[in-house]
Coordinates of C-alpha atoms in Angstrom, one line a residue:
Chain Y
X5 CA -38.3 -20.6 -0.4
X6 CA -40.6 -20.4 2.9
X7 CA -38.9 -23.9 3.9
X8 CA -35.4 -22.6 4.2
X9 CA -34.5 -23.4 7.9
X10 CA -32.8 -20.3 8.8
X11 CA -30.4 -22.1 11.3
X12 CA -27.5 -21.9 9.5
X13 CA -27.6 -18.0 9.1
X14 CA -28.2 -17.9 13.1
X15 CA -25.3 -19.7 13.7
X16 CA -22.8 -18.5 11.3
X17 CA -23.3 -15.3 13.2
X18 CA -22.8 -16.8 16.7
X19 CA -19.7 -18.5 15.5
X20 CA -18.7 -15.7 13.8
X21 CA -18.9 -13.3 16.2
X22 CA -17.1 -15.5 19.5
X23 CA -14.6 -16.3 17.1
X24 CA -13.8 -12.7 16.4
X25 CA -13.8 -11.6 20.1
X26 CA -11.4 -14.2 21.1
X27 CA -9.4 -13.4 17.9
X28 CA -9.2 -10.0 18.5
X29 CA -8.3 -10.0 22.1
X30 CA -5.2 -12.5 21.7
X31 CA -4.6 -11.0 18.8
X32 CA -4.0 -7.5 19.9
X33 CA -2.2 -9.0 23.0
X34 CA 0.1 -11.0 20.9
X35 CA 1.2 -9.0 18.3
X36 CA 1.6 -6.1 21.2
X37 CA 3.9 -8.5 22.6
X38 CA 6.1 -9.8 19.9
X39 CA 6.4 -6.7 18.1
X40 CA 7.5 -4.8 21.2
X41 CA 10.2 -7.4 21.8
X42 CA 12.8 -9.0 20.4
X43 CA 13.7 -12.4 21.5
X44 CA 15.3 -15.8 19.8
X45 CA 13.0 -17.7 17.6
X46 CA 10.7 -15.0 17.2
X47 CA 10.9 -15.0 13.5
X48 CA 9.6 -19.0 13.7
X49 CA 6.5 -17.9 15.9
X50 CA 5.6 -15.7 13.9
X51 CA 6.1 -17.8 11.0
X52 CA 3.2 -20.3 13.1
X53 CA 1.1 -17.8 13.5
X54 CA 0.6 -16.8 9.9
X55 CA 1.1 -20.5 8.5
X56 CA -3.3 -20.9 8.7
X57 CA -3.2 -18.3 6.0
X58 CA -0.8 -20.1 3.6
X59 CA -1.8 -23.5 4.2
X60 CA -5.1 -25.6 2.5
X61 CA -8.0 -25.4 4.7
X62 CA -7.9 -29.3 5.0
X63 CA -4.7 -29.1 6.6
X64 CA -5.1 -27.0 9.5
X65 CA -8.3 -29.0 9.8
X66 CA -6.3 -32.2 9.6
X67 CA -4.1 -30.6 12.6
X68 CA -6.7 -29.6 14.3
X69 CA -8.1 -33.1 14.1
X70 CA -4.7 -34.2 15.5
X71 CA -5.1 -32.2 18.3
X72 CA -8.5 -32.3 19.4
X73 CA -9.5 -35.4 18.5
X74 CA -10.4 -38.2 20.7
X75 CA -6.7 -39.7 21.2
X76 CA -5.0 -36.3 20.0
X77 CA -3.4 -34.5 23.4
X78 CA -6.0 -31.6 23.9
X79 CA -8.6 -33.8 22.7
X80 CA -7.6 -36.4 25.7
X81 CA -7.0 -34.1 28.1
X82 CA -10.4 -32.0 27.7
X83 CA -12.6 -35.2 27.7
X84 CA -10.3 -36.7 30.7
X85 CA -10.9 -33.2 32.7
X86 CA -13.6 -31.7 32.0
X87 CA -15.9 -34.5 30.4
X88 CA -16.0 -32.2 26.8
X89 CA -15.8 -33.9 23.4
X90 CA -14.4 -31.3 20.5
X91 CA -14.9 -33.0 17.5
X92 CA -18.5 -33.0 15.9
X93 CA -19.7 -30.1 18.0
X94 CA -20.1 -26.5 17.8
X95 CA -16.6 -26.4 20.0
X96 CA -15.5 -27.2 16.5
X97 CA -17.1 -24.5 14.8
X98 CA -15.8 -22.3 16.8
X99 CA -12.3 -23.7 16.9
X100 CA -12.4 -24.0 13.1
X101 CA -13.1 -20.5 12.7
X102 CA -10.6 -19.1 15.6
X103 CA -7.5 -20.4 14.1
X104 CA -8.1 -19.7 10.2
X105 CA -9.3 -16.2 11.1
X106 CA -6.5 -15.4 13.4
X107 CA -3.3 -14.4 10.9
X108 CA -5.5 -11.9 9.5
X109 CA -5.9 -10.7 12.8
X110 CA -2.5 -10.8 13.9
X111 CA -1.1 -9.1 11.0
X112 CA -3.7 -6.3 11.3
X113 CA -2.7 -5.7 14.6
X114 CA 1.0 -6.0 14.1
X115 CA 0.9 -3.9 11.3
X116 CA -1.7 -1.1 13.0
X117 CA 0.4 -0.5 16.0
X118 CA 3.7 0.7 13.9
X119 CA 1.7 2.9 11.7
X120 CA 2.2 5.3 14.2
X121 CA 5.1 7.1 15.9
X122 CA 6.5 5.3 18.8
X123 CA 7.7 8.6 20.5
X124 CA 4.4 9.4 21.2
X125 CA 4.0 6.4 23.7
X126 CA 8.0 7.5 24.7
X127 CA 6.1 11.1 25.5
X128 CA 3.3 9.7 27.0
X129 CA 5.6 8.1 29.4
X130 CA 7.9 11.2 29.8
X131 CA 4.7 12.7 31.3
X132 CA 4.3 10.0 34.1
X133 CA 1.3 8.1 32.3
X134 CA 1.4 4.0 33.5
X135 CA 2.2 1.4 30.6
X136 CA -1.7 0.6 31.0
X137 CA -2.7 4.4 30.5
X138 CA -0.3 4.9 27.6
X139 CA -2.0 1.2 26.0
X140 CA -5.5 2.7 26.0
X141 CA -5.3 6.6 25.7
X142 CA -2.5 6.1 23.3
X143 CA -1.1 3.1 21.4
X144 CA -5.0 1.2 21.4
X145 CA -6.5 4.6 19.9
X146 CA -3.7 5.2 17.4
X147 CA -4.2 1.9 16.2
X148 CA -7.6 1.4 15.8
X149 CA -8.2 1.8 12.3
X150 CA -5.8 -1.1 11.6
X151 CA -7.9 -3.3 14.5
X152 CA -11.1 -2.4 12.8
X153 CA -9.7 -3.4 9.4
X154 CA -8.3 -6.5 11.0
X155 CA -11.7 -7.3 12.9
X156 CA -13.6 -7.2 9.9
X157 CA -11.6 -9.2 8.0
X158 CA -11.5 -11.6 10.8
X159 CA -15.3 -11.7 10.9
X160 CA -15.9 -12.3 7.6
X161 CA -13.1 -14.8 7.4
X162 CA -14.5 -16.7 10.0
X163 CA -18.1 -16.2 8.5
X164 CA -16.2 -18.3 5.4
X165 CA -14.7 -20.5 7.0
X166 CA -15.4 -24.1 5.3
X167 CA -12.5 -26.7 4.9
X168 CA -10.9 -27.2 8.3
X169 CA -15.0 -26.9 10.4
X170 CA -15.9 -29.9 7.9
X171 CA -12.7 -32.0 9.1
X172 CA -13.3 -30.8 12.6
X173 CA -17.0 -30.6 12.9
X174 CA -18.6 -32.7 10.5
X175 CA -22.0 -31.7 8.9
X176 CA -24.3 -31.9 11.8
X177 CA -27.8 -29.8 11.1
X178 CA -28.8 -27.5 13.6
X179 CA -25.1 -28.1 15.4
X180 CA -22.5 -27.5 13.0
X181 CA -24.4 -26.2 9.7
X182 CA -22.8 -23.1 9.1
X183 CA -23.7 -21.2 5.7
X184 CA -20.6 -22.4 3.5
X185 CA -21.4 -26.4 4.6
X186 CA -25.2 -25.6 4.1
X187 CA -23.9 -24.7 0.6
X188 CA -21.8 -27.3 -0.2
X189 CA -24.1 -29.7 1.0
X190 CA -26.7 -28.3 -0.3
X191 CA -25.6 -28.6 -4.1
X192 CA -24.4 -32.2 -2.9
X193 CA -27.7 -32.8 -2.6
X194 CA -28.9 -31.1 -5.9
X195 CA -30.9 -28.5 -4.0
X196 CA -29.6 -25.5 -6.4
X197 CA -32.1 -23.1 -5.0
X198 CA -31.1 -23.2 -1.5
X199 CA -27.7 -23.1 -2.6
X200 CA -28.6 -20.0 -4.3
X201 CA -30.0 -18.3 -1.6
X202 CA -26.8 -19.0 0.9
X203 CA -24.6 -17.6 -1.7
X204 CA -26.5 -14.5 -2.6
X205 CA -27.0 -14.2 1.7
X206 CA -22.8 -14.9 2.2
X207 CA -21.9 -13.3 -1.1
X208 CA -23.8 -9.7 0.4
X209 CA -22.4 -10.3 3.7
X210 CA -18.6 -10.4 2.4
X211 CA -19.5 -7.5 -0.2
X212 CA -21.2 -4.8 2.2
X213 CA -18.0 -6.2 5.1
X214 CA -15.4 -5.1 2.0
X215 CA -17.2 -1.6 1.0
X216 CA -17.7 -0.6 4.5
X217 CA -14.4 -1.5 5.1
X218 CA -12.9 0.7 2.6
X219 CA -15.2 3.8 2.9
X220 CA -14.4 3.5 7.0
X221 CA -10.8 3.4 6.4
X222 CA -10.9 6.4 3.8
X223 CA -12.6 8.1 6.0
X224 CA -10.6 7.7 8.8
X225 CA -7.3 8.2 7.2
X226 CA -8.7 11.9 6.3
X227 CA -9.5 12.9 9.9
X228 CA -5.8 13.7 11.0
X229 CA -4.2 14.9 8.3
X230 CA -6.9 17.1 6.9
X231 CA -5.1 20.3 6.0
X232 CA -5.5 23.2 8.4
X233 CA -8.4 25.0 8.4
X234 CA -6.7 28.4 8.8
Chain I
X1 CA 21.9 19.6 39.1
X2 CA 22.1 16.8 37.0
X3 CA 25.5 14.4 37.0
X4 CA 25.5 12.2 33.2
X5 CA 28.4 9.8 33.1
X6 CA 27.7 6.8 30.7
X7 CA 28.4 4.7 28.3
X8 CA 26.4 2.9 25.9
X9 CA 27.9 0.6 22.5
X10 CA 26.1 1.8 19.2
X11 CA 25.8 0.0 16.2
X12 CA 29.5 2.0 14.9
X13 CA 31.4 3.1 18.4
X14 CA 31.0 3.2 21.6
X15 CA 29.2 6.4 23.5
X16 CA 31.0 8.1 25.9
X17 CA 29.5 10.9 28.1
X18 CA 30.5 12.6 31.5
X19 CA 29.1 16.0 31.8
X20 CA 27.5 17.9 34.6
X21 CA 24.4 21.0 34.4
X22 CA 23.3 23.2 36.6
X23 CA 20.7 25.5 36.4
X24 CA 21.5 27.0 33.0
X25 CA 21.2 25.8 29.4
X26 CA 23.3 22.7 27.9
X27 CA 23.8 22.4 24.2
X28 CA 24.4 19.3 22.5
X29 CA 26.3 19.9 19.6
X30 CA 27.2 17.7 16.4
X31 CA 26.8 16.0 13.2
X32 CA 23.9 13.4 12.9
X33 CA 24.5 10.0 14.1
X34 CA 26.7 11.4 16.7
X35 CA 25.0 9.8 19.8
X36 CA 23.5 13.4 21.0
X37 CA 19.4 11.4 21.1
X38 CA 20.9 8.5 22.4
X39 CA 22.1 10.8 25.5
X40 CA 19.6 12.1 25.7
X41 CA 16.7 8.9 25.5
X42 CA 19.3 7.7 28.1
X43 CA 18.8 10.5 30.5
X44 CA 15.1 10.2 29.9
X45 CA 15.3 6.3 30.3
X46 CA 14.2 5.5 27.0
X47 CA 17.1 3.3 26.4
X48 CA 19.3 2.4 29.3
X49 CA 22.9 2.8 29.0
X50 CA 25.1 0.2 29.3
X51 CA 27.4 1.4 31.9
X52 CA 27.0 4.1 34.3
X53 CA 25.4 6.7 36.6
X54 CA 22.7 9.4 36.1
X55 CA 21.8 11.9 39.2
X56 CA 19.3 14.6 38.9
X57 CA 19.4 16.5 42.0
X58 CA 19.6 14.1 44.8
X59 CA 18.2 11.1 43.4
X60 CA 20.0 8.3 41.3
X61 CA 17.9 7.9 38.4
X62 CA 20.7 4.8 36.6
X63 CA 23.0 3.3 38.3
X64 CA 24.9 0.3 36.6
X65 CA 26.7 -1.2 39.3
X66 CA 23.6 -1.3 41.9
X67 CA 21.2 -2.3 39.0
X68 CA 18.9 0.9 39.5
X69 CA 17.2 2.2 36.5
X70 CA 14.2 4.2 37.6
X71 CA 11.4 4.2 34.9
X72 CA 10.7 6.8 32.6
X73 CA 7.4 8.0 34.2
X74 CA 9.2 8.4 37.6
X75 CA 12.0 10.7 36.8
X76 CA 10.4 13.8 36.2
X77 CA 12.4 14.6 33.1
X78 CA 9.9 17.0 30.5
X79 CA 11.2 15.5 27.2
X80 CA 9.8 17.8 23.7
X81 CA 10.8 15.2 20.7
X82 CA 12.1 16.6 17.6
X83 CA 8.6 16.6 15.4
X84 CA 6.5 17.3 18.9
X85 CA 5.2 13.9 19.1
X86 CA 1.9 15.8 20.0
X87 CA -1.0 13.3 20.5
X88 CA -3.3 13.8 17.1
X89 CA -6.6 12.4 18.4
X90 CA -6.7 14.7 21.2
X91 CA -7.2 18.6 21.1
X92 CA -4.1 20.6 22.1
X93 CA -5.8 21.1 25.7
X94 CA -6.1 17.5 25.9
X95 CA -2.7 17.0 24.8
X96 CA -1.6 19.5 27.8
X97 CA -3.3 17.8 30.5
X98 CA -2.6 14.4 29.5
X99 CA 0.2 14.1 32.2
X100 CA -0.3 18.3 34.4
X101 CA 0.4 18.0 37.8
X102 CA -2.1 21.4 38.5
X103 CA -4.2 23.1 36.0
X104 CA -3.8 26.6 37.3
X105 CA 0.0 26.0 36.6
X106 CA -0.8 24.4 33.5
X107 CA -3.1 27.2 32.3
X108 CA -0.2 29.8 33.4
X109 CA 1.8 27.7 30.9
X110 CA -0.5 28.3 28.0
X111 CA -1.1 31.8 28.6
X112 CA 2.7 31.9 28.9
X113 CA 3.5 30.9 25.4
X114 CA 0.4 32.5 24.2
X115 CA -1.7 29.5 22.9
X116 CA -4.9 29.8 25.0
X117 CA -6.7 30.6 21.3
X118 CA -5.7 27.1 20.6
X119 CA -6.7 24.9 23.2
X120 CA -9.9 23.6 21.2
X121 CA -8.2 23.1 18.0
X122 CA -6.7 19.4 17.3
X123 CA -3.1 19.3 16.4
X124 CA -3.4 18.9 12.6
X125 CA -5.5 22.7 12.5
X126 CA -2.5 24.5 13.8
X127 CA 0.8 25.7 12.4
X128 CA 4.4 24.3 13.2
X129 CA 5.3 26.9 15.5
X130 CA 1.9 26.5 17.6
X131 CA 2.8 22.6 17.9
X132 CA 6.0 23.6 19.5
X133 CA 4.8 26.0 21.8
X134 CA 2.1 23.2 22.5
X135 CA 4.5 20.4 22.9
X136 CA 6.5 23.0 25.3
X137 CA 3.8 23.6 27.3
X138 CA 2.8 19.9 27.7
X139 CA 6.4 19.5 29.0
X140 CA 6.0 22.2 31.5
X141 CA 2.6 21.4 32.4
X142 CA 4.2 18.2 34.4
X143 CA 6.4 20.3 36.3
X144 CA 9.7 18.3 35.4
X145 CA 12.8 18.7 37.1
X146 CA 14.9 18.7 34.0
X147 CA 13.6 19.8 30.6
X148 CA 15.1 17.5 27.2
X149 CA 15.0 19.7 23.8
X150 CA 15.5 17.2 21.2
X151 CA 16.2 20.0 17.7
X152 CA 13.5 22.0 19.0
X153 CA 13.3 24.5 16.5
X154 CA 14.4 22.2 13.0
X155 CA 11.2 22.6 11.8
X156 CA 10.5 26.2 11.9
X157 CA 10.8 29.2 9.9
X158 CA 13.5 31.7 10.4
X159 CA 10.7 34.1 11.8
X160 CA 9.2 31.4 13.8
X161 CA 12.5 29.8 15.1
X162 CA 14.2 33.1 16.4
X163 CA 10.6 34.1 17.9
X164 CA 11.0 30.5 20.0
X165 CA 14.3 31.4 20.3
X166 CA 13.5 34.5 23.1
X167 CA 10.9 32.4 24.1
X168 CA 13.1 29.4 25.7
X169 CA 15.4 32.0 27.0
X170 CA 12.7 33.7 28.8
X171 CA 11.2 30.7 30.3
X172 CA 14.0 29.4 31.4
X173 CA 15.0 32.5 33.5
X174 CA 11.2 32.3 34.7
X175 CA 11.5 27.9 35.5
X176 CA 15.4 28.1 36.7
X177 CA 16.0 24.0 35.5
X178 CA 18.5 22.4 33.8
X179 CA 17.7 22.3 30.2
X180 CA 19.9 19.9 27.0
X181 CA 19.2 21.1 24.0
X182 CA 20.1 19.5 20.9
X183 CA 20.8 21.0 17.7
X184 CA 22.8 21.1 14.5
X185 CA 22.7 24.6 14.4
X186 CA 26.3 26.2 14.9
X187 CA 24.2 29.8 15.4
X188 CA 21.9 28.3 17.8
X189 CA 24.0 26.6 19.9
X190 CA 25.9 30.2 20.3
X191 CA 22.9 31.5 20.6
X192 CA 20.7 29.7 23.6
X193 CA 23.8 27.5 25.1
X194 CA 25.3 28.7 28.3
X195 CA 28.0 25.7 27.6
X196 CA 28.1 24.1 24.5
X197 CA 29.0 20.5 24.2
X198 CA 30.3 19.4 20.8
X199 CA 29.2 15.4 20.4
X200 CA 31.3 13.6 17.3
X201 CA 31.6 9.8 17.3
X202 CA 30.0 9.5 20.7
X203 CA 32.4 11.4 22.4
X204 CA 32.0 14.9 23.7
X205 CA 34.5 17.7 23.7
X206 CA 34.0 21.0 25.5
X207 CA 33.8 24.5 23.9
X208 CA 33.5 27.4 25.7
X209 CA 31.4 30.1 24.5
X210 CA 31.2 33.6 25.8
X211 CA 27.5 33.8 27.3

C-alpha cells in the first residue's frame, strides 16, 4: 500500500470544497429569491434547477459537454475571451461537481428558510431593522440548520460525484483523478487493492458526513423547544 | 391620529375600511377570515392595499393615487403578532433591543411590565404570559407612533389574560397612542375598546360601547 499516490484524496477535497462554497452561496441566494417571489414560469425554473438530481449522471455530463466544449457556446466564448479550455481540466471537476451537487443545495435552502415563521422577519421589520439586518440576524440564523444539512449533503455529493466529471473531464492523473475515477479506473485496471482502499477512504467519508449529520440536526432541533426549565 | 381608508380584494370579497383613531383604544371585532389582519398588515405595510390612503399623524404612510407606500421599517408602527413572533435564538433582552431607540426607555419598559427577572432567559424558558409581556415591551422599546395588537391575549389563561388586561389599559394611559386591537373576544372588546369596530366580510360597521 506505501505506493498509493495520494493525489486523488488531495484533490477530491479541493474540488469538493470550491464546489460547495459556490453551491452554497448561489444556492442560498436563489432559493431566497424564488421562494420569496412569485412570478410566471417560476414552477419551470425550479423544475431546471432540480432536473441534475433526477437525471443519469451521463446526461448532465453530456450537457455540460454541450455547453463547454470546444464549439459549445460557453465553451467558445471562454476560450475566445479569456484564452481558458474547460474540457479535460480541473475547471471540469469543479463544474462537474457544482451542478450535480446544487439541487440538493437548493432544496435545502428552500426548504430551511420556511421552517420558520415569516412574521418574525415581518417583526423584525416592524422594529426598523434593514432587509440586510433582518437576512443575517434573522432569516440566515433561523435557517441554518437546514443550510448545514444542505452543505453537507452538497459536499459529500460533490465528493461522489463520478458520471458527468468523466464526460467533462476525462481521466487525467494528477489533474482530474478524483476518488470515484481513481476507483473505477482502478478496478478497470484490475488493481483490486487500490480500489479497496478508495472505497473504504470515500465509503468513511460519506458514513461519518451522514452520522454527523443526523446527531447535529438532533441536537439542534432540541435547543429551542426544550421544555421550560421552570 | 391615524386616518385608514382602503381597500384591498381578498381571495372571497373585497375589503373595505375607513375609520379614524385618536389617542384611545380601537377594537377590531369579528369572526375569522373577516379581513381584521389584513387591516391591520396593511396599516403596518406588510401587504399593501390596493386602493387608498393611510395617515398617521402628519405623514402619508400609503397613498394609491400618488404611488407612496413607505416601507415597513420607516413607519414607526409597534406591531405584537398574535403568537409573539419573539426571536427564539436570542435571550428576551436581546429580543428587546433588537430594534430600541434608547435603553434607559427600554429598561423603563421591562421594569414596567415586570420582566427584568427574565432578561437572561431565552424565549422557550418562559411562560406564555412572560412572552407577551416580552413581545409588548419589544414593541415599546422602539418608541412607535401607533401600537398593532393582533389577539393579544388568545393564548393566555383566564388569570393571565385579565392580569394583561389592566396591564394594556394602564400603559396606554401612561404612552397616550393610538392602539387597534384585534380580538374575537365579545368580553374583551367591551372590555379594553374605547370604540369597537365590528369587521364581517371585509366590511366594518360601528358599535358604540359605553366606555
Amino acid at each position: 500500500m506505501t505506493d498509493i499516490q495520494l493525489s486523488p484524496l488531495w484533490l477530491s477535497f479541493k474540488t469538493a470544497f470550491i464546489a460547495t462554497i459556490i453551491v452554497f452561496i448561489v444556492g442560498v441566494f436563489l432559493a431566497r429569491i424564488i421562494g420569496r417571489n412569485d412570478f410566471p414560469g417560476k414552477s419551470i425554473v425550479e423544475a431546471v434547477i432540480l432536473l441534475p438530481l433526477v437525471l443519469p449522471p451521463t446526461v448532465v455530463g453530456f450537457g455540460l459537454l454541450f455547453l463547454f466544449g470546444k464549439n459549445g457556446p460557453i465553451g467558445q466564448l471562454l476560450m475566445n475571451w479569456f484564452d481558458v479550455q474547460i474540457v479535460f481540466s480541473w475547471y471540469a471537476v469543479i463544474i462537474a461537481a457544482v451542478v450535480v451537487s446544487f439541487p440538493l443545495m437548493y432544496q435545502s435552502a428552500a426548504g430551511a428558510f420556511q421552517q420558520y415563521d415569516a412574521n418574525m422577519e415581518n417583526a423584525a421589520y416592524t422594529m426598523g431593522a434593514s432587509k440586510w439586518k433582518v437576512f443575517w440576524t434573522i432569516s440566515f440564523r433561523l435557517a441554518w440548520p437546514g443550510l448545514l444539512a444542505g452543505l453537507v449533503l452538497s459536499f459529500a455529493r460533490a465528493l461522489g460525484e463520478f458520471g458527468a466529471t468523466l464526460m467533462l473531464a476525462g481521466y487525467i492523473p494528477n489533474v482530474t483523478d478524483t476518488i470515484p475515477l481513481a476507483i473505477y479506473f482502478a478496478v478497470e485496471s484490475g488493481n483490486m487493492e487500490l480500489a479497496s482502499f478508495w472505497v473504504i477512504i470515500i465509503v468513511a467519508l460519506g458514513f461519518s458526513a451522514i452520522l454527523w449529520l443526523n446527531w447535529w440536526s438532533k441536537r439542534n432541533m432540541m435547543r429551542y423547544t426544550a421544555k421550560r426549565s421552570k | 391620529m391615524l386616518e385608514v381608508e382602503i381597500k384591498k380584494q381578498l381571495s372571497h370579497f373585497e375589503l373595505q375600511a375607513t375609520f379614524t383613531v385618536k389617542n384611545e383604544i380601537v377594537v377590531l371585532f369579528g369572526p375569522s377570515g373577516a379581513g381584521k389582519t389584513t387591516i391591520l398588515h396593511s396599516i403596518a405595510g406588510i401587504t399593501k392595499a390596493d386602493q387608498g390612503i393611510i395617515r398617521l399623524h402628519d405623514s402619508v404612510l400609503f397613498h394609491s393615487e400618488q404611488k407612496i407606500a413607505v416601507p415597513i421599517q420607516r413607519r414607526k408602527i409597534g406591531y405584537l403578532f398574535q403568537d409573539y413572533a419573539l426571536f427564539p435564538h436570542m435571550t428576551v433582552w436581546k429580543n428587546i433591543a433588537y430594534g430600541m431607540k434608547n435603553e434607559t426607555l427600554a429598561k423603563q419598559v421591562i421594569k414596567e411590565l415586570t420582566i427584568d427577572h427574565l432578561i437572561a432567559q431565552y424565549p422557550h424558558q418562559i411562560s406564555g404570559g412572560e412572552k407577551q409581556r416580552v413581545a409588548l415591551a419589544r414593541a415599546l422599546a422602539t418608541e412607535p407612533d401607533l401600537l398593532l395588537l393582533d389577539e393579544p391575549f388568545s393564548a393566555l389563561d383566564d388569570k393571565t389574560r385579565l392580569r394583561s388586561h389592566e396591564e394594556l389599559l394602564r400603559l396606554h394611559t401612561l404612552w397616550q397612542i393610538p392602539i387597534i386591537m384585534v380580538t374575537h373576544s365579545h368580553e374583551e372588546a367591551l372590555k379594553l375598546g374605547n370604540r369597537v369596530l365590528y369587521v364581517e366580510h371585509g366590511t366594518l360597521h360601528t358599535a358604540s360601547v359605553p366606555s
